[in-house]
Amino acid sequence: PMKTVAVLGGGIGGLAASFYLSKSPQVTKVIVLESSSRFGGWLWSLRRSDGAIFELGPRGIRPVGAVGFNTLNMVEELGLEEDILPVSYSHVASKNRYLYVGGQLHKLPSGLRGLFQTVPPFSRPLVFSLITEILVKKGNDPDESIHSFVSRRLGKEIPVQTNDNCHKFVNSSTSACSSPQFLHV
């Protein structure tokens, strides 16, 4: 029997699911239901008037393992190979990471030396958070939120400045609303 399938959400997960469903001989029609005015979910590029492009979500593919292999296969099947820009670990783009906090771009520390320096938006060197993490005991809450876990292990400043910015792009939620069990970790 032929079926019509509705996919909830036009983010990368919904679009990938739609792509694979459209290839199934048992599915005659795929309907993507998206609540916003654009597809892509957390994947979003902003082009400024000076030509600079800011990626406001994930900007890379890690072609490792089965998931990476499947992603690269889908890129090929969609004819997007020419749009992939390989970046090696030694490339300047791999070494320079930025965090957008409080309306400003902050260059994250790179290398061992950076861990010992106070770098905005952080109020102290990150090495102190790492040392604190070693001394922290295991939590008691079996469904502790990611935010609580990172706060307990690394200090309250780390999840506020970094974790939520990173977490929402990967999981479409804030770290306060997600737990490792929710994420199937």
mmCIF file of C-alpha atoms in Angstrom, residues 43-135:
data_model
loop_
_atom_site.group_PDB
_atom_site.id
_atom_site.type_symbol
_atom_site.label_atom_id
_atom_site.label_comp_id
_atom_site.label_asym_id
_atom_site.label_seq_id
_atom_site.Cartn_x
_atom_site.Cartn_y
_atom_site.Cartn_z
ATOM 1 C CA LEU A 43 21.185 25.825 10.197
ATOM 2 C CA TRP A 44 21.139 29.397 9.072
ATOM 3 C CA SER A 45 23.553 31.690 7.249
ATOM 4 C CA LEU A 46 23.515 35.456 7.568
ATOM 5 C CA ARG A 47 25.124 37.476 4.770
ATOM 6 C CA ARG A 48 26.090 40.995 5.763
ATOM 7 C CA SER A 49 26.121 43.950 3.380
ATOM 8 C CA ASP A 50 29.965 43.819 3.286
ATOM 9 C CA GLY A 51 29.811 40.244 1.976
ATOM 10 C CA ALA A 52 30.799 38.516 5.236
ATOM 11 C CA ILE A 53 28.848 35.357 5.951
ATOM 12 C CA PHE A 54 28.095 34.253 9.507
ATOM 13 C CA GLU A 55 27.015 30.686 10.089
ATOM 14 C CA LEU A 56 24.479 30.847 12.895
ATOM 15 C CA GLY A 57 24.457 27.122 13.469
ATOM 16 C CA PRO A 58 26.554 24.088 12.681
ATOM 17 C CA ARG A 59 28.890 24.799 9.815
ATOM 18 C CA GLY A 60 30.677 21.566 9.244
ATOM 19 C CA ILE A 61 30.407 17.874 8.518
ATOM 20 C CA ARG A 62 32.647 15.404 10.295
ATOM 21 C CA PRO A 63 32.970 12.586 7.771
ATOM 22 C CA VAL A 64 33.811 9.967 10.407
ATOM 23 C CA GLY A 65 32.115 6.633 10.996
ATOM 24 C CA ALA A 66 28.784 5.411 9.688
ATOM 25 C CA VAL A 67 26.971 8.717 10.302
ATOM 26 C CA GLY A 68 29.626 10.696 8.441
ATOM 27 C CA PHE A 69 29.592 8.167 5.608
ATOM 28 C CA ASN A 70 25.791 8.395 5.320
ATOM 29 C CA THR A 71 25.934 12.188 5.344
ATOM 30 C CA LEU A 72 28.522 12.268 2.569
ATOM 31 C CA ASN A 73 26.447 9.789 0.544
ATOM 32 C CA MET A 74 23.418 12.049 0.873
ATOM 33 C CA VAL A 75 25.512 15.087 -0.168
ATOM 34 C CA GLU A 76 26.581 13.152 -3.263
ATOM 35 C CA GLU A 77 23.045 11.982 -4.073
ATOM 36 C CA LEU A 78 21.831 15.599 -3.843
ATOM 37 C CA GLY A 79 24.628 16.734 -6.165
ATOM 38 C CA LEU A 80 26.177 19.049 -3.574
ATOM 39 C CA GLU A 81 29.768 17.766 -3.692
ATOM 40 C CA GLU A 82 30.989 21.004 -5.295
ATOM 41 C CA ASP A 83 29.594 22.977 -2.329
ATOM 42 C CA ILE A 84 31.758 21.139 0.219
ATOM 43 C CA LEU A 85 34.870 23.028 1.269
ATOM 44 C CA PRO A 86 37.358 20.653 2.908
ATOM 45 C CA VAL A 87 39.188 22.217 5.854
ATOM 46 C CA SER A 88 42.185 20.431 7.359
ATOM 47 C CA TYR A 89 43.012 20.538 11.069
ATOM 48 C CA SER A 90 46.029 22.723 10.306
ATOM 49 C CA HIS A 91 43.946 25.345 8.435
ATOM 50 C CA VAL A 92 43.481 28.723 10.129
ATOM 51 C CA ALA A 93 39.692 28.214 10.093
ATOM 52 C CA SER A 94 40.132 25.082 12.221
ATOM 53 C CA LYS A 95 42.221 26.929 14.775
ATOM 54 C CA ASN A 96 40.102 30.066 15.143
ATOM 55 C CA ARG A 97 36.836 29.501 16.963
ATOM 56 C CA TYR A 98 34.530 32.285 18.029
ATOM 57 C CA LEU A 99 31.639 32.534 20.450
ATOM 58 C CA TYR A 100 28.897 35.135 20.076
ATOM 59 C CA VAL A 101 27.895 36.290 23.571
ATOM 60 C CA GLY A 102 26.298 39.537 24.703
ATOM 61 C CA GLY A 103 26.184 40.980 21.203
ATOM 62 C CA GLN A 104 29.925 40.499 20.639
ATOM 63 C CA LEU A 105 32.173 37.972 18.958
ATOM 64 C CA HIS A 106 34.846 36.507 21.255
ATOM 65 C CA LYS A 107 37.790 34.452 20.010
ATOM 66 C CA LEU A 108 38.048 31.272 22.038
ATOM 67 C CA PRO A 109 41.435 30.258 23.366
ATOM 68 C CA SER A 110 43.351 27.777 21.254
ATOM 69 C CA GLY A 111 46.220 25.666 22.406
ATOM 70 C CA LEU A 112 47.445 24.966 25.901
ATOM 71 C CA ARG A 113 48.590 28.540 26.556
ATOM 72 C CA GLY A 114 45.052 29.845 26.023
ATOM 73 C CA LEU A 115 43.748 27.787 28.943
ATOM 74 C CA PHE A 116 45.938 29.802 31.351
ATOM 75 C CA GLN A 117 44.821 33.245 30.140
ATOM 76 C CA THR A 118 41.671 35.175 30.996
ATOM 77 C CA VAL A 119 39.878 35.498 27.679
ATOM 78 C CA PRO A 120 36.510 37.271 27.307
ATOM 79 C CA PRO A 121 33.716 36.342 27.758
ATOM 80 C CA PHE A 122 35.177 34.348 30.681
ATOM 81 C CA SER A 123 36.101 36.029 33.954
ATOM 82 C CA ARG A 124 39.021 33.721 34.764
ATOM 83 C CA PRO A 125 41.340 31.285 32.968
ATOM 84 C CA LEU A 126 39.563 28.109 31.832
ATOM 85 C CA VAL A 127 42.207 25.954 33.521
ATOM 86 C CA PHE A 128 40.543 26.720 36.882
ATOM 87 C CA SER A 129 37.305 25.154 35.633
ATOM 88 C CA LEU A 130 39.196 22.078 34.461
ATOM 89 C CA ILE A 131 40.959 21.686 37.823
ATOM 90 C CA THR A 132 37.644 22.080 39.634
ATOM 91 C CA GLU A 133 36.119 19.375 37.410
ATOM 92 C CA ILE A 134 38.644 16.792 38.583
ATOM 93 C CA LEU A 135 37.611 17.322 42.215
#
